[in-house]
PDB file of C-alpha atoms in Angstrom:
ATOM      1  CA  MET Z   1     -25.711   0.527  40.400  1.00  0.00           C
ATOM      2  CA  ILE Z   2     -27.423  -0.207  37.074  1.00  0.00           C
ATOM      3  CA  SER Z   3     -30.816   1.398  36.625  1.00  0.00           C
ATOM      4  CA  ALA Z   4     -34.074  -0.568  36.516  1.00  0.00           C
ATOM      5  CA  THR Z   5     -34.931   1.099  33.182  1.00  0.00           C
ATOM      6  CA  MET Z   6     -31.823  -0.359  31.580  1.00  0.00           C
ATOM      7  CA  LEU Z   7     -32.697  -3.861  32.845  1.00  0.00           C
ATOM      8  CA  GLU Z   8     -36.224  -3.590  31.515  1.00  0.00           C
ATOM      9  CA  SER Z   9     -34.906  -2.619  28.061  1.00  0.00           C
ATOM     10  CA  LEU Z  10     -32.903  -5.841  27.734  1.00  0.00           C
ATOM     11  CA  PRO Z  11     -34.275  -8.144  24.971  1.00  0.00           C
ATOM     12  CA  LEU Z  12     -35.283 -11.008  27.275  1.00  0.00           C
ATOM     13  CA  SER Z  13     -38.262 -13.336  26.929  1.00  0.00           C
ATOM     14  CA  ALA Z  14     -39.769 -16.122  28.995  1.00  0.00           C
ATOM     15  CA  GLY Z  15     -37.767 -19.341  28.694  1.00  0.00           C
ATOM     16  CA  ASP Z  16     -34.508 -17.684  27.557  1.00  0.00           C
ATOM     17  CA  LYS Z  17     -31.151 -19.058  28.609  1.00  0.00           C
ATOM     18  CA  VAL Z  18     -28.968 -16.101  29.645  1.00  0.00           C
ATOM     19  CA  LEU Z  19     -25.210 -15.905  30.220  1.00  0.00           C
ATOM     20  CA  ILE Z  20     -23.908 -13.048  32.398  1.00  0.00           C
ATOM     21  CA  LEU Z  21     -20.159 -12.432  32.364  1.00  0.00           C
ATOM     22  CA  THR Z  22     -18.566 -10.793  35.410  1.00  0.00           C
ATOM     23  CA  THR Z  23     -15.105  -9.418  36.251  1.00  0.00           C
ATOM     24  CA  SER Z  24     -13.010  -9.156  39.364  1.00  0.00           C
ATOM     25  CA  ASP Z  25     -14.320  -5.613  39.873  1.00  0.00           C
ATOM     26  CA  THR Z  26     -17.990  -6.668  39.872  1.00  0.00           C
ATOM     27  CA  HIS Z  27     -19.811  -5.845  43.135  1.00  0.00           C
ATOM     28  CA  PRO Z  28     -21.429  -9.013  44.561  1.00  0.00           C
ATOM     29  CA  GLU Z  29     -24.472  -7.117  45.848  1.00  0.00           C
ATOM     30  CA  SER Z  30     -25.074  -5.582  42.401  1.00  0.00           C
ATOM     31  CA  MET Z  31     -24.721  -8.980  40.764  1.00  0.00           C
ATOM     32  CA  LYS Z  32     -27.262 -10.548  43.140  1.00  0.00           C
ATOM     33  CA  SER Z  33     -29.896  -7.873  42.597  1.00  0.00           C
ATOM     34  CA  ILE Z  34     -29.527  -8.000  38.785  1.00  0.00           C
ATOM     35  CA  VAL Z  35     -29.938 -11.784  38.713  1.00  0.00           C
ATOM     36  CA  GLU Z  36     -33.144 -11.484  40.759  1.00  0.00           C
ATOM     37  CA  VAL Z  37     -34.630  -8.910  38.359  1.00  0.00           C
ATOM     38  CA  LEU Z  38     -33.706 -10.871  35.224  1.00  0.00           C
ATOM     39  CA  SER Z  39     -35.040 -14.144  36.679  1.00  0.00           C
ATOM     40  CA  GLN Z  40     -38.491 -12.585  36.845  1.00  0.00           C
ATOM     41  CA  GLN Z  41     -38.308 -11.639  33.158  1.00  0.00           C
ATOM     42  CA  ILE Z  42     -37.345 -15.108  31.899  1.00  0.00           C
ATOM     43  CA  SER Z  43     -39.701 -16.904  34.389  1.00  0.00           C
ATOM     44  CA  GLN Z  44     -39.048 -20.345  35.811  1.00  0.00           C
ATOM     45  CA  SER Z  45     -38.696 -21.938  32.360  1.00  0.00           C
ATOM     46  CA  GLY Z  46     -35.583 -19.859  31.702  1.00  0.00           C
ATOM     47  CA  LYS Z  47     -32.102 -20.135  33.149  1.00  0.00           C
ATOM     48  CA  ILE Z  48     -29.297 -17.714  34.069  1.00  0.00           C
ATOM     49  CA  ASN Z  49     -25.626 -18.699  34.138  1.00  0.00           C
ATOM     50  CA  VAL Z  50     -23.067 -16.386  35.769  1.00  0.00           C
ATOM     51  CA  GLU Z  51     -19.465 -16.900  34.652  1.00  0.00           C
ATOM     52  CA  HIS Z  52     -16.231 -15.023  35.279  1.00  0.00           C
ATOM     53  CA  VAL Z  53     -14.869 -13.605  32.034  1.00  0.00           C
ATOM     54  CA  ASP Z  54     -11.398 -15.083  32.618  1.00  0.00           C
ATOM     55  CA  ARG Z  55     -12.877 -18.590  32.949  1.00  0.00           C
ATOM     56  CA  LEU Z  56     -15.155 -18.466  29.908  1.00  0.00           C
ATOM     57  CA  LEU Z  57     -12.832 -20.495  27.666  1.00  0.00           C
ATOM     58  CA  MET Z  58     -12.437 -23.118  30.413  1.00  0.00           C
ATOM     59  CA  ALA Z  59     -16.185 -23.482  30.986  1.00  0.00           C
ATOM     60  CA  GLU Z  60     -16.551 -25.481  27.744  1.00  0.00           C
ATOM     61  CA  PHE Z  61     -20.159 -24.572  27.058  1.00  0.00           C
ATOM     62  CA  SER Z  62     -21.778 -26.430  24.170  1.00  0.00           C
ATOM     63  CA  ALA Z  63     -22.310 -24.583  20.906  1.00  0.00           C
ATOM     64  CA  GLY Z  64     -25.641 -22.774  20.667  1.00  0.00           C
ATOM     65  CA  THR Z  65     -26.391 -22.897  24.415  1.00  0.00           C
ATOM     66  CA  PHE Z  66     -27.602 -19.356  25.209  1.00  0.00           C
ATOM     67  CA  ASP Z  67     -30.269 -17.064  23.779  1.00  0.00           C
ATOM     68  CA  VAL Z  68     -28.809 -13.865  25.254  1.00  0.00           C
ATOM     69  CA  ILE Z  69     -25.307 -12.980  26.485  1.00  0.00           C
ATOM     70  CA  LEU Z  70     -24.712  -9.961  28.725  1.00  0.00           C
ATOM     71  CA  PHE Z  71     -21.227  -8.585  29.275  1.00  0.00           C
ATOM     72  CA  GLY Z  72     -20.181  -5.497  31.203  1.00  0.00           C
ATOM     73  CA  ILE Z  73     -23.696  -4.533  32.323  1.00  0.00           C
ATOM     74  CA  ILE Z  74     -22.594  -4.263  35.965  1.00  0.00           C
ATOM     75  CA  PRO Z  75     -20.365  -1.320  37.040  1.00  0.00           C
ATOM     76  CA  PRO Z  76     -17.489  -0.667  37.000  1.00  0.00           C
ATOM     77  CA  PHE Z  77     -17.068  -1.141  33.249  1.00  0.00           C
ATOM     78  CA  THR Z  78     -13.359  -1.910  33.288  1.00  0.00           C
ATOM     79  CA  SER Z  79     -13.015  -5.003  31.049  1.00  0.00           C
ATOM     80  CA  CYS Z  80     -12.714  -5.254  27.277  1.00  0.00           C
ATOM     81  CA  GLN Z  81     -13.404  -8.300  25.129  1.00  0.00           C
ATOM     82  CA  SER Z  82     -10.546  -9.914  23.210  1.00  0.00           C
ATOM     83  CA  SER Z  83     -10.916 -11.410  19.736  1.00  0.00           C
ATOM     84  CA  ALA Z  84     -10.752 -14.946  21.188  1.00  0.00           C
ATOM     85  CA  MET Z  85     -13.529 -14.107  23.646  1.00  0.00           C
ATOM     86  CA  LEU Z  86     -15.751 -12.641  20.930  1.00  0.00           C
ATOM     87  CA  ALA Z  87     -15.303 -15.796  18.859  1.00  0.00           C
ATOM     88  CA  GLU Z  88     -16.225 -17.959  21.862  1.00  0.00           C
ATOM     89  CA  LEU Z  89     -19.312 -15.853  22.581  1.00  0.00           C
ATOM     90  CA  ALA Z  90     -20.419 -16.293  18.963  1.00  0.00           C
ATOM     91  CA  ARG Z  91     -19.971 -20.055  19.319  1.00  0.00           C
ATOM     92  CA  VAL Z  92     -22.003 -20.541  22.518  1.00  0.00           C
ATOM     93  CA  LEU Z  93     -24.776 -18.225  21.284  1.00  0.00           C
ATOM     94  CA  LYS Z  94     -27.770 -19.791  19.532  1.00  0.00           C
ATOM     95  CA  PRO Z  95     -28.477 -18.867  15.882  1.00  0.00           C
ATOM     96  CA  GLY Z  96     -30.498 -15.674  16.040  1.00  0.00           C
ATOM     97  CA  GLY Z  97     -29.351 -15.011  19.618  1.00  0.00           C
ATOM     98  CA  LYS Z  98     -28.359 -11.555  20.881  1.00  0.00           C
ATOM     99  CA  ILE Z  99     -25.390 -10.143  22.721  1.00  0.00           C
ATOM    100  CA  ILE Z 100     -25.277  -6.891  24.700  1.00  0.00           C
ATOM    101  CA  THR Z 101     -21.919  -5.555  25.792  1.00  0.00           C
ATOM    102  CA  GLN Z 102     -20.824  -2.384  27.582  1.00  0.00           C
ATOM    103  CA  GLU Z 103     -17.160  -1.471  27.667  1.00  0.00           C
ATOM    104  CA  PRO Z 104     -14.949   1.613  27.819  1.00  0.00           C
ATOM    105  CA  VAL Z 105     -13.712   3.097  24.523  1.00  0.00           C
ATOM    106  CA  ASN Z 106     -11.182   5.742  23.635  1.00  0.00           C
ATOM    107  CA  ASN Z 107     -10.575   7.418  20.283  1.00  0.00           C
ATOM    108  CA  GLU Z 108      -6.915   8.126  21.073  1.00  0.00           C
ATOM    109  CA  HIS Z 109      -4.071   5.694  20.512  1.00  0.00           C
ATOM    110  CA  SER Z 110      -4.292   3.484  23.594  1.00  0.00           C
ATOM    111  CA  GLU Z 111      -4.971  -0.074  24.652  1.00  0.00           C
ATOM    112  CA  LEU Z 112      -8.697   0.720  24.540  1.00  0.00           C
ATOM    113  CA  ARG Z 113     -10.577   0.393  21.253  1.00  0.00           C
ATOM    114  CA  SER Z 114     -12.526   3.156  19.653  1.00  0.00           C
ATOM    115  CA  ARG Z 115     -16.273   2.851  19.202  1.00  0.00           C
ATOM    116  CA  ASP Z 116     -15.887   2.100  15.483  1.00  0.00           C
ATOM    117  CA  LYS Z 117     -13.193  -0.510  16.187  1.00  0.00           C
ATOM    118  CA  LEU Z 118     -15.484  -2.273  18.673  1.00  0.00           C
ATOM    119  CA  VAL Z 119     -18.268  -2.447  16.084  1.00  0.00           C
ATOM    120  CA  THR Z 120     -15.812  -3.739  13.471  1.00  0.00           C
ATOM    121  CA  ASP Z 121     -14.436  -6.471  15.765  1.00  0.00           C
ATOM    122  CA  LEU Z 122     -17.943  -7.719  16.487  1.00  0.00           C
ATOM    123  CA  LYS Z 123     -18.673  -7.971  12.760  1.00  0.00           C
ATOM    124  CA  LEU Z 124     -15.407  -9.802  12.119  1.00  0.00           C
ATOM    125  CA  SER Z 125     -16.335 -12.288  14.866  1.00  0.00           C
ATOM    126  CA  GLY Z 126     -19.479 -13.266  12.957  1.00  0.00           C
ATOM    127  CA  PHE Z 127     -22.133 -10.983  14.454  1.00  0.00           C
ATOM    128  CA  ILE Z 128     -24.632  -9.033  12.362  1.00  0.00           C
ATOM    129  CA  ASP Z 129     -26.892  -6.017  12.948  1.00  0.00           C
ATOM    130  CA  VAL Z 130     -24.199  -4.474  15.148  1.00  0.00           C
ATOM    131  CA  LYS Z 131     -25.411  -1.181  16.611  1.00  0.00           C
ATOM    132  CA  ALA Z 132     -23.808   1.183  19.103  1.00  0.00           C
ATOM    133  CA  VAL Z 133     -26.960   2.025  21.056  1.00  0.00           C
ATOM    134  CA  ALA Z 134     -25.826   4.752  23.438  1.00  0.00           C
ATOM    135  CA  SER Z 135     -23.188   6.009  25.837  1.00  0.00           C
ATOM    136  CA  MET Z 136     -23.707   4.925  29.428  1.00  0.00           C
ATOM    137  CA  PRO Z 137     -23.444   7.249  32.429  1.00  0.00           C
ATOM    138  CA  VAL Z 138     -20.430   6.513  34.630  1.00  0.00           C
ATOM    139  CA  SER Z 139     -19.803   7.673  38.154  1.00  0.00           C
ATOM    140  CA  ASN Z 140     -16.682   9.710  38.903  1.00  0.00           C
ATOM    141  CA  GLU Z 141     -15.279   6.908  41.031  1.00  0.00           C
ATOM    142  CA  ASP Z 142     -15.704   4.313  38.237  1.00  0.00           C
ATOM    143  CA  ALA Z 143     -14.345   6.709  35.620  1.00  0.00           C
ATOM    144  CA  GLU Z 144     -11.142   7.280  37.614  1.00  0.00           C
ATOM    145  CA  LEU Z 145     -10.746   3.524  38.092  1.00  0.00           C
ATOM    146  CA  ILE Z 146     -11.024   2.895  34.331  1.00  0.00           C
ATOM    147  CA  LYS Z 147      -8.536   5.657  33.505  1.00  0.00           C
ATOM    148  CA  ARG Z 148      -5.969   4.284  35.959  1.00  0.00           C
ATOM    149  CA  ARG Z 149      -6.514   0.708  34.758  1.00  0.00           C
ATOM    150  CA  HIS Z 150      -6.020   1.531  31.037  1.00  0.00           C
ATOM    151  CA  HIS Z 151      -3.686   4.533  31.367  1.00  0.00           C
ATOM    152  CA  VAL Z 152      -5.892   7.000  29.508  1.00  0.00           C
ATOM    153  CA  GLU Z 153      -6.986  10.540  30.255  1.00  0.00           C
ATOM    154  CA  SER Z 154     -10.557  10.242  28.955  1.00  0.00           C
ATOM    155  CA  ILE Z 155     -13.030   7.407  28.490  1.00  0.00           C
ATOM    156  CA  ASP Z 156     -16.530   6.793  27.218  1.00  0.00           C
ATOM    157  CA  VAL Z 157     -18.568   3.691  28.100  1.00  0.00           C
ATOM    158  CA  VAL Z 158     -20.612   2.603  25.096  1.00  0.00           C
ATOM    159  CA  ARG Z 159     -23.378   0.048  24.907  1.00  0.00           C
ATOM    160  CA  VAL Z 160     -23.382  -2.163  21.767  1.00  0.00           C
ATOM    161  CA  GLN Z 161     -26.026  -4.674  20.716  1.00  0.00           C
ATOM    162  CA  ALA Z 162     -25.470  -7.367  18.058  1.00  0.00           C
ATOM    163  CA  LYS Z 163     -27.089 -10.534  16.737  1.00  0.00           C
ATOM    164  CA  LYS Z 164     -25.878 -13.933  15.580  1.00  0.00           C
ATOM    165  CA  PRO Z 165     -27.002 -15.080  12.089  1.00  0.00           C
ATOM    166  CA  GLN Z 166     -29.693 -17.737  11.710  1.00  0.00           C
ATOM    167  CA  TYR Z 167     -27.098 -20.447  11.081  1.00  0.00           C
ATOM    168  CA  GLU Z 168     -24.122 -22.045  12.778  1.00  0.00           C
ATOM    169  CA  VAL Z 169     -20.559 -21.487  11.647  1.00  0.00           C
ATOM    170  CA  GLY Z 170     -19.578 -24.257   9.213  1.00  0.00           C
ATOM    171  CA  SER Z 171     -23.148 -25.200   8.305  1.00  0.00           C
ATOM    172  CA  SER Z 172     -23.974 -25.935   4.677  1.00  0.00           C
ATOM    173  CA  ALA Z 173     -27.018 -26.071   2.446  1.00  0.00           C
ATOM    174  CA  LYS Z 174     -27.642 -27.645  -0.950  1.00  0.00           C
ATOM    175  CA  LEU Z 175     -28.037 -25.138  -3.777  1.00  0.00           C
ATOM    176  CA  ASN Z 176     -30.683 -25.672  -6.434  1.00  0.00           C
ATOM    177  CA  PHE Z 177     -29.515 -24.384  -9.816  1.00  0.00           C
ATOM    178  CA  SER Z 178     -32.657 -25.365 -11.693  1.00  0.00           C
ATOM    179  CA  ALA Z 179     -34.698 -22.586 -13.271  1.00  0.00           C
ATOM    180  CA  PRO Z 180     -37.384 -21.151 -10.984  1.00  0.00           C
ATOM    181  CA  LYS Z 181     -40.995 -21.771 -11.887  1.00  0.00           C
ATOM    182  CA  SER Z 182     -41.489 -18.147 -12.833  1.00  0.00           C
ATOM    183  CA  GLU Z 183     -38.946 -18.539 -15.657  1.00  0.00           C
ATOM    184  CA  ILE Z 184     -40.466 -21.725 -17.079  1.00  0.00           C
ATOM    185  CA  VAL Z 185     -42.576 -20.787 -20.114  1.00  0.00           C
ATOM    186  CA  SER Z 186     -45.859 -22.645 -20.228  1.00  0.00           C
ATOM    187  CA  GLU Z 187     -47.092 -24.380 -23.357  1.00  0.00           C
ATOM    188  CA  LYS Z 188     -50.096 -22.071 -23.459  1.00  0.00           C
ATOM    189  CA  SER Z 189     -47.905 -18.972 -23.581  1.00  0.00           C
ATOM    190  CA  THR Z 190     -45.788 -20.350 -26.447  1.00  0.00           C
ATOM    191  CA  THR Z 191     -48.834 -20.933 -28.618  1.00  0.00           C
ATOM    192  CA  VAL Z 192     -49.510 -17.191 -28.648  1.00  0.00           C
ATOM    193  CA  TRP Z 193     -46.461 -16.654 -30.878  1.00  0.00           C
ATOM    194  CA  SER Z 194     -46.941 -19.714 -33.095  1.00  0.00           C
ATOM    195  CA  LEU Z 195     -48.938 -17.882 -35.784  1.00  0.00           C
ATOM    196  CA  THR Z 196     -48.199 -18.901 -39.366  1.00  0.00           C
ATOM    197  CA  ALA Z 197     -48.698 -17.026 -42.633  1.00  0.00           C
ATOM    198  CA  ASN Z 198     -51.807 -19.078 -43.429  1.00  0.00           C
ATOM    199  CA  ASP Z 199     -53.331 -18.139 -40.073  1.00  0.00           C
ATOM    200  CA  MET Z 200     -52.868 -14.469 -40.886  1.00  0.00           C
ATOM    201  CA  LEU Z 201     -54.332 -14.843 -44.390  1.00  0.00           C
ATOM    202  CA  ASP Z 202     -57.411 -16.533 -42.998  1.00  0.00           C
ATOM    203  CA  ASP Z 203     -57.966 -13.645 -40.658  1.00  0.00           C
ATOM    204  CA  ASP Z 204     -60.056 -10.990 -42.403  1.00  0.00           C
ATOM    205  CA  ASP Z 205     -58.966  -8.367 -39.875  1.00  0.00           C
ATOM    206  CA  ALA Z 206     -55.261  -8.946 -40.432  1.00  0.00           C
ATOM    207  CA  GLU Z 207     -53.502  -5.937 -41.983  1.00  0.00           C
ATOM    208  CA  LEU Z 208     -50.755  -6.803 -44.459  1.00  0.00           C
ATOM    209  CA  ILE Z 209     -48.032  -4.372 -45.504  1.00  0.00           C
ATOM    210  CA  ASP Z 210     -48.058  -3.277 -49.143  1.00  0.00           C
ATOM    211  CA  ASP Z 211     -44.726  -4.120 -50.783  1.00  0.00           C
ATOM    212  CA  ASP Z 212     -44.754  -0.900 -52.817  1.00  0.00           C
ATOM    213  CA  GLU Z 213     -44.820   1.137 -49.618  1.00  0.00           C
ATOM    214  CA  LEU Z 214     -41.446  -0.264 -48.678  1.00  0.00           C
ATOM    215  CA  LEU Z 215     -39.821   1.444 -51.715  1.00  0.00           C
ATOM    216  CA  ASP Z 216     -39.179   5.158 -52.114  1.00  0.00           C
ATOM    217  CA  GLU Z 217     -38.352   7.198 -55.240  1.00  0.00           C
ATOM    218  CA  SER Z 218     -34.611   6.585 -54.966  1.00  0.00           C
ATOM    219  CA  ASP Z 219     -35.198   2.830 -55.042  1.00  0.00           C
ATOM    220  CA  LEU Z 220     -37.205   3.142 -58.314  1.00  0.00           C
ATOM    221  CA  ASN Z 221     -34.439   4.947 -60.228  1.00  0.00           C
ATOM    222  CA  ARG Z 222     -32.597   2.774 -62.773  1.00  0.00           C
ATOM    223  CA  LEU Z 223     -29.092   1.979 -61.734  1.00  0.00           C
ATOM    224  CA  ASP Z 224     -26.297   3.454 -63.877  1.00  0.00           C
ATOM    225  CA  THR Z 225     -23.992   0.529 -64.558  1.00  0.00           C
ATOM    226  CA  GLY Z 226     -21.686   2.492 -66.826  1.00  0.00           C
ATOM    227  CA  HIS Z 227     -22.410   0.056 -69.688  1.00  0.00           C
ATOM    228  CA  LYS Z 228     -22.586   1.691 -73.148  1.00  0.00           C
ATOM    229  CA  GLY Z 229     -23.364  -1.139 -75.534  1.00  0.00           C
ATOM    230  CA  GLY Z 230     -25.330  -1.218 -78.755  1.00  0.00           C
ATOM    231  CA  CYS Z 231     -28.473  -0.414 -76.795  1.00  0.00           C
ATOM    232  CA  GLY Z 232     -27.055   2.938 -75.742  1.00  0.00           C
ATOM    233  CA  GLY Z 233     -26.919   2.006 -72.115  1.00  0.00           C
ATOM    234  CA  ASN Z 234     -30.653   1.343 -71.750  1.00  0.00           C
ATOM    235  CA  CYS Z 235     -30.187  -2.278 -70.677  1.00  0.00           C
ATOM    236  CA  SER Z 236     -29.023  -3.691 -67.408  1.00  0.00           C
ATOM    237  CA  GLY Z 237     -25.543  -4.403 -68.756  1.00  0.00           C
ATOM    238  CA  ASN Z 238     -26.188  -7.978 -69.861  1.00  0.00           C
ATOM    239  CA  CYS Z 239     -26.227  -7.417 -73.616  1.00  0.00           C
ATOM    240  CA  LYS Z 240     -23.391  -8.773 -75.723  1.00  0.00           C
ATOM    241  CA  LYS Z 241     -20.578  -6.417 -76.481  1.00  0.00           C
ATOM    242  CA  GLU Z 242     -17.253  -7.163 -78.087  1.00  0.00           C
ATOM    243  CA  LYS Z 243     -14.676  -6.997 -75.397  1.00  0.00           C
ATOM    244  CA  PRO Z 244     -11.316  -5.429 -76.237  1.00  0.00           C
ATOM    245  CA  LYS Z 245      -8.356  -7.717 -76.161  1.00  0.00           C
ATOM    246  CA  PRO Z 246      -6.282  -7.243 -73.069  1.00  0.00           C
ATOM    247  CA  LYS Z 247      -2.938  -5.617 -73.601  1.00  0.00           C
ATOM    248  CA  LYS Z 248       0.041  -7.767 -72.882  1.00  0.00           C
ATOM    249  CA  LYS Z 249       2.021  -6.504 -69.976  1.00  0.00           C
ATOM    250  CA  LYS Z 250       5.723  -6.145 -70.512  1.00  0.00           C
ATOM    251  CA  ALA Z 251       8.172  -7.488 -68.007  1.00  0.00           C
ATOM    252  CA  CYS Z 252      10.715  -5.168 -66.420  1.00  0.00           C
ATOM    253  CA  LYS Z 253      14.465  -5.506 -66.999  1.00  0.00           C
ATOM    254  CA  ASN Z 254      15.211  -7.307 -63.750  1.00  0.00           C
ATOM    255  CA  CYS Z 255      11.965  -9.260 -63.565  1.00  0.00           C
ATOM    256  CA  THR Z 256      11.669 -11.608 -60.590  1.00  0.00           C
ATOM    257  CA  CYS Z 257       7.922 -12.335 -60.638  1.00  0.00           C
ATOM    258  CA  GLY Z 258       8.065 -14.824 -63.529  1.00  0.00           C
ATOM    259  CA  LEU Z 259       6.425 -12.565 -66.116  1.00  0.00           C
ATOM    260  CA  ALA Z 260       9.579 -12.518 -68.250  1.00  0.00           C
ATOM    261  CA  ASP Z 261       9.633 -16.323 -68.360  1.00  0.00           C
ATOM    262  CA  GLU Z 262       5.992 -16.374 -69.439  1.00  0.00           C
ATOM    263  CA  ASN Z 263       6.708 -13.978 -72.295  1.00  0.00           C
ATOM    264  CA  ASP Z 264       9.702 -16.090 -73.374  1.00  0.00           C
ATOM    265  CA  ASP Z 265       7.510 -19.208 -73.442  1.00  0.00           C
ATOM    266  CA  ALA Z 266       4.986 -17.423 -75.655  1.00  0.00           C
ATOM    267  CA  GLN Z 267       7.785 -16.663 -78.210  1.00  0.00           C
ATOM    268  CA  PRO Z 268       9.949 -19.782 -78.598  1.00  0.00           C
ATOM    269  CA  LYS Z 269      13.590 -19.120 -79.478  1.00  0.00           C
ATOM    270  CA  GLU Z 270      15.992 -21.265 -81.434  1.00  0.00           C
ATOM    271  CA  LYS Z 271      18.149 -23.194 -79.054  1.00  0.00           C
ATOM    272  CA  THR Z 272      21.887 -23.050 -79.487  1.00  0.00           C
ATOM    273  CA  PRO Z 273      23.960 -26.159 -78.881  1.00  0.00           C
ATOM    274  CA  GLU Z 274      25.292 -26.449 -75.384  1.00  0.00           C
ATOM    275  CA  SER Z 275      28.435 -28.235 -74.308  1.00  0.00           C
ATOM    276  CA  ALA Z 276      28.160 -31.026 -71.771  1.00  0.00           C
ATOM    277  CA  CYS Z 277      31.541 -30.273 -70.219  1.00  0.00           C
ATOM    278  CA  GLY Z 278      31.611 -26.570 -71.096  1.00  0.00           C
ATOM    279  CA  ASN Z 279      35.102 -26.779 -72.704  1.00  0.00           C
ATOM    280  CA  CYS Z 280      34.301 -27.843 -76.281  1.00  0.00           C
ATOM    281  CA  TYR Z 281      34.827 -24.367 -77.748  1.00  0.00           C
ATOM    282  CA  LEU Z 282      38.420 -24.187 -76.399  1.00  0.00           C
ATOM    283  CA  GLY Z 283      39.815 -26.818 -78.833  1.00  0.00           C
ATOM    284  CA  ASP Z 284      40.903 -30.460 -78.862  1.00  0.00           C
ATOM    285  CA  ALA Z 285      43.229 -29.990 -75.900  1.00  0.00           C
ATOM    286  CA  PHE Z 286      40.224 -29.401 -73.682  1.00  0.00           C
ATOM    287  CA  ARG Z 287      37.753 -31.861 -75.304  1.00  0.00           C
ATOM    288  CA  CYS Z 288      36.886 -35.315 -74.026  1.00  0.00           C
ATOM    289  CA  ALA Z 289      37.419 -38.535 -76.050  1.00  0.00           C
ATOM    290  CA  THR Z 290      33.785 -38.717 -77.200  1.00  0.00           C
ATOM    291  CA  CYS Z 291      33.381 -35.026 -78.059  1.00  0.00           C
ATOM    292  CA  PRO Z 292      31.690 -34.536 -81.476  1.00  0.00           C
ATOM    293  CA  TYR Z 293      33.879 -31.456 -82.004  1.00  0.00           C
ATOM    294  CA  LEU Z 294      37.166 -33.409 -82.080  1.00  0.00           C
ATOM    295  CA  GLY Z 295      39.369 -32.290 -84.944  1.00  0.00           C
ATOM    296  CA  MET Z 296      37.554 -28.969 -85.355  1.00  0.00           C
ATOM    297  CA  PRO Z 297      39.140 -25.607 -84.628  1.00  0.00           C
ATOM    298  CA  ALA Z 298      38.175 -23.616 -81.574  1.00  0.00           C
ATOM    299  CA  PHE Z 299      35.067 -21.451 -81.823  1.00  0.00           C
ATOM    300  CA  LYS Z 300      33.265 -18.788 -79.890  1.00  0.00           C
ATOM    301  CA  PRO Z 301      30.735 -19.865 -77.232  1.00  0.00           C
ATOM    302  CA  GLY Z 302      27.214 -19.954 -78.705  1.00  0.00           C
ATOM    303  CA  GLU Z 303      28.429 -19.986 -82.285  1.00  0.00           C
ATOM    304  CA  LYS Z 304      26.531 -22.345 -84.593  1.00  0.00           C
ATOM    305  CA  ILE Z 305      28.807 -25.189 -85.674  1.00  0.00           C
ATOM    306  CA  GLU Z 306      28.225 -27.168 -88.858  1.00  0.00           C
ATOM    307  CA  LEU Z 307      29.919 -30.517 -89.116  1.00  0.00           C
ATOM    308  CA  PRO Z 308      31.638 -31.290 -92.464  1.00  0.00           C
ATOM    309  CA  ALA Z 309      30.180 -34.001 -94.656  1.00  0.00           C
ATOM    310  CA  THR Z 310      33.166 -36.275 -93.946  1.00  0.00           C
ATOM    311  CA  ARG Z 311      32.141 -36.350 -90.299  1.00  0.00           C
ATOM    312  CA  LEU Z 312      28.616 -37.389 -91.148  1.00  0.00           C
ATOM    313  CA  THR Z 313      29.554 -40.569 -93.127  1.00  0.00           C
ATOM    314  CA  ALA Z 314      30.768 -43.787 -91.662  1.00  0.00           C
ATOM    315  CA  ASP Z 315      34.331 -44.901 -92.238  1.00  0.00           C
ATOM    316  CA  GLN Z 316      34.836 -47.401 -95.093  1.00  0.00           C
TER     317      GLN Z 316
END
């Protein structure tokens, strides 16, 4: 039998709608006495619904119906909540509502969850402020029944309390991305930093920095520009000085940068006659019909050829 102290510690208020889930192992007399005690706490304005845990999904309660849900508060504590049941309990609970569950746990590898796993499953189902309050005392008869039912050698019945957030699953709210009022700079505050140079000069108390104080001894030393002109290097390097003529750079033997061509252009060379067909120097046998070298002996390529005077006068 559950103690009266435990019933008084339940977070119930006048006018609450309470859902109590029972199992096949629940004693009818214990259920009746608990309902009578809780009815006094919620007064006549409240309401208590008693539902078998296996018929919860078929009850089709509306979303946000109950303020408090109690599960496993009546011995023996043999049942455990599935993930589907936890999701349904979160649905029928009002935003901000509370759930109190008591179920057996086991830290060994078994079909029972550990205490930490129970807390985690409640969080994954959408509950917040999940707290394992305490371990509940269990009679020897109930303990043996739980061990046989779940095939474990040791059990611990833990009481866990959780809360539903202050919103329904799937609800939405419009976000305001405008700057908050605290970040908006007032016109009065901006005028504090709108001082001009004239404003400071008009103020007799304004302290101005002396320009000479910004320079040290190293800044006052004359820069050595390396210039040695007619002034002996005492000027800033702007005096006129005859500049030496730049030396002409010679091109290498296998020049590919174009410097050799530039040097050749600077010193024009006498052009030697070139053959159009390239065979004029071989003799008449290799010359074309209009070749100016017809009738002349063969010569070496590049050799300067002088035409005889007879070739320069027209035929009579």
